[in-house]
mmCIF file of C-alpha atoms in Angstrom:
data_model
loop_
_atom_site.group_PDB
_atom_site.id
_atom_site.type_symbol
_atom_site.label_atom_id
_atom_site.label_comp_id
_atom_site.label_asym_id
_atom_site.label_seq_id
_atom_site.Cartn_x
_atom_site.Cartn_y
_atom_site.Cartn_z
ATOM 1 C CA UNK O 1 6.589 -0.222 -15.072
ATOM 2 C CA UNK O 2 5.982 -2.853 -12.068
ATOM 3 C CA UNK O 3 6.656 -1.998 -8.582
ATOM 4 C CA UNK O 4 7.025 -4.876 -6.062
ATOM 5 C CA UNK O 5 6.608 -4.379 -2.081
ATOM 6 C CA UNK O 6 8.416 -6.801 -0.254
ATOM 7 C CA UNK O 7 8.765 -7.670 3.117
ATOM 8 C CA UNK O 8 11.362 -9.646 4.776
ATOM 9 C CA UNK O 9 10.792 -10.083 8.355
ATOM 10 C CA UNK O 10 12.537 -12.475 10.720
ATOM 11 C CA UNK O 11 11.305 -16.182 11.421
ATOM 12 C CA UNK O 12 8.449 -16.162 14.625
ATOM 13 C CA UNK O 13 11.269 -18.422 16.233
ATOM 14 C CA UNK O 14 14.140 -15.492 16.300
ATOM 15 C CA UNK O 15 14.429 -13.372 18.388
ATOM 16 C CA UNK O 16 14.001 -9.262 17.274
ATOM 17 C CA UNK O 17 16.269 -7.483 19.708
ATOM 18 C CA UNK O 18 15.080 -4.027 17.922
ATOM 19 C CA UNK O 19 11.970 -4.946 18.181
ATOM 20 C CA UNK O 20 12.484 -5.506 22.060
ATOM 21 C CA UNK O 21 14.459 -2.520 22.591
ATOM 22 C CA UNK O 22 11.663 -0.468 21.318
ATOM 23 C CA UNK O 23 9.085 -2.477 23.004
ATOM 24 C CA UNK O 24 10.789 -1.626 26.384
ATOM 25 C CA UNK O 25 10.739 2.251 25.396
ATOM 26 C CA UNK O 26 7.243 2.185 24.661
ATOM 27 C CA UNK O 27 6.608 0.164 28.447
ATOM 28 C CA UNK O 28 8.949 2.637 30.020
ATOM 29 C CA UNK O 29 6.717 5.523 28.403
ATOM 30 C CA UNK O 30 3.564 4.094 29.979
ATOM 31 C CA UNK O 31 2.238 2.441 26.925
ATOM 32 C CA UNK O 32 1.693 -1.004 28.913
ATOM 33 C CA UNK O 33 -1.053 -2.497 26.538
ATOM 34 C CA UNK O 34 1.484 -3.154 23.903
ATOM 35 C CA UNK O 35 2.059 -6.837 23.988
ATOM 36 C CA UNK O 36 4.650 -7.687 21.502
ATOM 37 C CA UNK O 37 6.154 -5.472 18.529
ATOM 38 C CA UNK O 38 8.524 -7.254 15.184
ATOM 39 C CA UNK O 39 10.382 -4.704 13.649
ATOM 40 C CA UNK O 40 11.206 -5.686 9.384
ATOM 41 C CA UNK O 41 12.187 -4.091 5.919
ATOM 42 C CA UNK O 42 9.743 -3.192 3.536
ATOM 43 C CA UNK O 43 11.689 -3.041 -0.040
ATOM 44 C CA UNK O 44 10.079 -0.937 -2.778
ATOM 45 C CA UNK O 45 11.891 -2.264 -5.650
ATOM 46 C CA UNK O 46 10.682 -0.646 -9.408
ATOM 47 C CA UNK O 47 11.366 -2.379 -12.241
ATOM 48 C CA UNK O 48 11.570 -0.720 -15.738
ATOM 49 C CA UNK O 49 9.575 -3.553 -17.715
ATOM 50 C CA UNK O 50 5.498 -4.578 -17.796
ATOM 51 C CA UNK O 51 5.977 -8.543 -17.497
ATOM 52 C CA UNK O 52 4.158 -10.046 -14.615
ATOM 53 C CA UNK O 53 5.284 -12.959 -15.065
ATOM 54 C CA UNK O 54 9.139 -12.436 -15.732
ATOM 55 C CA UNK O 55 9.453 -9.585 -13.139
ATOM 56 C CA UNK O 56 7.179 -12.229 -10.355
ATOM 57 C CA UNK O 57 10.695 -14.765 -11.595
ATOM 58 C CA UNK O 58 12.963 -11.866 -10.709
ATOM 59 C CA UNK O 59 11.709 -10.671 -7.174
ATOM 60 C CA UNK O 60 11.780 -14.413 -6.166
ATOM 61 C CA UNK O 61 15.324 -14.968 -7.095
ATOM 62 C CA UNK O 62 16.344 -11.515 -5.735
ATOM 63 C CA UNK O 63 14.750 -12.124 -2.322
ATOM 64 C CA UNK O 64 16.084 -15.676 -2.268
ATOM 65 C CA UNK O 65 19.984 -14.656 -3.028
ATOM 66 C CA UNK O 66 20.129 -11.093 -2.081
ATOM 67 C CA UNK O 67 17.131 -9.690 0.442
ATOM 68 C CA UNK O 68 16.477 -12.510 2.617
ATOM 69 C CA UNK O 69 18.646 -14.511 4.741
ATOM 70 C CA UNK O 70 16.662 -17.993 4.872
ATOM 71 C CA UNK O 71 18.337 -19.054 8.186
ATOM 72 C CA UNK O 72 16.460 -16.395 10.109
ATOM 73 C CA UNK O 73 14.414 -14.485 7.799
ATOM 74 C CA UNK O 74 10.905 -15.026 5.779
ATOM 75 C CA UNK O 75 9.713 -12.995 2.770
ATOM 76 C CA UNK O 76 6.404 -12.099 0.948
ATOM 77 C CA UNK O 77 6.179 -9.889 -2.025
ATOM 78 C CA UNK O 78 3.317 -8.199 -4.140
ATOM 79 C CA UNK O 79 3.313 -6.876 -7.478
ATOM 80 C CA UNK O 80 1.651 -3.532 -8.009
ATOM 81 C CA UNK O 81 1.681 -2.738 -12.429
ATOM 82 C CA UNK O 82 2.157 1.445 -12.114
ATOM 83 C CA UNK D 1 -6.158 -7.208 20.508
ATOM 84 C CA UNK D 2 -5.648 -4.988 17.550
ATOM 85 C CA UNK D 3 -2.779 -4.682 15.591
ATOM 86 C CA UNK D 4 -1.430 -1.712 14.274
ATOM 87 C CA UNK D 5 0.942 -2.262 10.856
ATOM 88 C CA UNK D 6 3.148 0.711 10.660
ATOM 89 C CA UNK D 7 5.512 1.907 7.680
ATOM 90 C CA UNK D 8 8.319 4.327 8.677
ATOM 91 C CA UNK D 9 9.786 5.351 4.543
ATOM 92 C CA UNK D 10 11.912 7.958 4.118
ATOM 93 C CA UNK D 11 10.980 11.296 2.310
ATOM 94 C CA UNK D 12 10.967 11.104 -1.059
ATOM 95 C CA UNK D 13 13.758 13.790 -1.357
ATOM 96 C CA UNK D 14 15.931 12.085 1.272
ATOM 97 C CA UNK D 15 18.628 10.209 -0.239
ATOM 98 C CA UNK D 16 18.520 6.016 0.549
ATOM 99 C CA UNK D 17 22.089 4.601 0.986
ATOM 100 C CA UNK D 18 21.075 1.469 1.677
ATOM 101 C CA UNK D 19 18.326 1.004 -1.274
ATOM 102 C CA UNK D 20 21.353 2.443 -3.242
ATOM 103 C CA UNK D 21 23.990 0.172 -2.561
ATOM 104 C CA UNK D 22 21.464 -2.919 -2.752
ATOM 105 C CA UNK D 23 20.906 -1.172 -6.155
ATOM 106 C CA UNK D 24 23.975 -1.226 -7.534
ATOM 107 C CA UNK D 25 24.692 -4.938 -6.293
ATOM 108 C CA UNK D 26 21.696 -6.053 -8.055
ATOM 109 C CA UNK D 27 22.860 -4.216 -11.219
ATOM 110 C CA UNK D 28 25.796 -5.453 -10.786
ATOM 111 C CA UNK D 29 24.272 -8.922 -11.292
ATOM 112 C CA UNK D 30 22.492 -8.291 -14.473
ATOM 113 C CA UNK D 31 19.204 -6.778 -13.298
ATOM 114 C CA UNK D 32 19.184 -3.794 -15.680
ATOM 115 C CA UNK D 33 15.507 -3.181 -15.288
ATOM 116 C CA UNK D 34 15.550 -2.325 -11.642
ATOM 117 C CA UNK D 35 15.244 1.389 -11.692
ATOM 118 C CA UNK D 36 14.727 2.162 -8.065
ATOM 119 C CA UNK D 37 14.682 0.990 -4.463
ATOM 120 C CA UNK D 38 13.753 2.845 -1.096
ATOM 121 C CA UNK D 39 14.150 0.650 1.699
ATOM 122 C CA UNK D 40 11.456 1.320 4.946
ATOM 123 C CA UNK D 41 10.899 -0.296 8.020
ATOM 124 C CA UNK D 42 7.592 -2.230 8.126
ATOM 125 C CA UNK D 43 6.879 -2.319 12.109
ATOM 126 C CA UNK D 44 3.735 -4.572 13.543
ATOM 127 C CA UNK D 45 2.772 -3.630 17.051
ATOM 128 C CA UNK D 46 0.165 -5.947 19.049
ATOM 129 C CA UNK D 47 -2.008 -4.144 21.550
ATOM 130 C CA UNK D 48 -3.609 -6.087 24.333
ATOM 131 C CA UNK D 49 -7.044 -3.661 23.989
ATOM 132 C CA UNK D 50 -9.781 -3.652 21.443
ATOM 133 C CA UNK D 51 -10.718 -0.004 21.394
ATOM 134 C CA UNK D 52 -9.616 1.566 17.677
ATOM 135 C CA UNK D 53 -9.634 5.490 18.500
ATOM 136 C CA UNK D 54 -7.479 4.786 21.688
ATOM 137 C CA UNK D 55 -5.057 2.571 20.123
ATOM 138 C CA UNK D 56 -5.475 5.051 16.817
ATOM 139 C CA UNK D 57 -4.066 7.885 18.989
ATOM 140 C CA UNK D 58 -1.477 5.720 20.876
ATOM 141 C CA UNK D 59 -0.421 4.594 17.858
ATOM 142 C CA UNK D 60 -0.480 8.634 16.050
ATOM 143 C CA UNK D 61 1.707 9.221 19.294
ATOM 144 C CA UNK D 62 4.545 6.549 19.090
ATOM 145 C CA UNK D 63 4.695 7.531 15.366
ATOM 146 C CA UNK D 64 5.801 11.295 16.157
ATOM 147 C CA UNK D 65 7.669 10.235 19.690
ATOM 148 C CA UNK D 66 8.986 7.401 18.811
ATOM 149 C CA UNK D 67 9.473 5.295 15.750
ATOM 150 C CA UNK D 68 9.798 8.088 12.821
ATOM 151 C CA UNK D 69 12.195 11.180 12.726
ATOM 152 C CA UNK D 70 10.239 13.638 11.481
ATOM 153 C CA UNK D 71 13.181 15.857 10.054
ATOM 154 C CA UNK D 72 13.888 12.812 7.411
ATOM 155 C CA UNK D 73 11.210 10.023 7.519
ATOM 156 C CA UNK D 74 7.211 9.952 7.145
ATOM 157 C CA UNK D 75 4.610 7.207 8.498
ATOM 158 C CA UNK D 76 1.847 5.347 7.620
ATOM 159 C CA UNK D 77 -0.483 2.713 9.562
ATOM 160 C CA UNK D 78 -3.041 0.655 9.183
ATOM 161 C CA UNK D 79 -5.301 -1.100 12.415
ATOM 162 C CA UNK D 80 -6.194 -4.622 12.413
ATOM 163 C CA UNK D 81 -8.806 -6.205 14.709
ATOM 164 C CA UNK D 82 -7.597 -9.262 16.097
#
């Protein structure tokens, strides 16, 4: 079994309204050192099968057409054999 | 400047309709081997001061207040010196 942790989190160049949202919060709460905050997914995603190689194929083609959007959105991915 | 990389996952016994449905899609595309996915949110927070147990407990405190429902998610963080 092979888990993979990925992360999709928007481009530096977008704009993360929930990430600004909660970055006002925090201000509003007193917390005035905080200087920026990016809000993203992290996707556990277990596979049943012990190929590194064919399951490192799989993540990349699932982030590609399914997690990420590549107009906005970046992704990075390890593999973690359980 | 430290920055603080937080996971907010849901508890294992709390049911993920959104790792669900993006389960079933990818099944529905011919990944059999996928056997599970739990989707989190992977929040980075940049504080403009460089003392670790201060921005540990600010950090311990937007976790609780803040960014995590305790009644359905846990949290995790890790500090990064900048």
């Amino acid at each position: 079994m092979i888990k993979a942790n990925v992360y999709v989190t928007l481009k530096p160049s977008v704009l993360d309204p929930q990430g600004k949202a909660v970055m006002n919060a925090l201000h509003s709460i007193g917390h005035d050192s905080i200087d920026n905050i990016r809000i993203s997914k992290f996707i556990e995603i277990k596979f049943q099968e012990d190929d590194l190689e064919a399951v490192k194929s799989k993540v990349e083609e699932i982030c590609k057409t399914v997690l990420a959007n590549p107009n906005t959105e970046t992704y990075r991915y390890d593999l973690v054999k359980l």
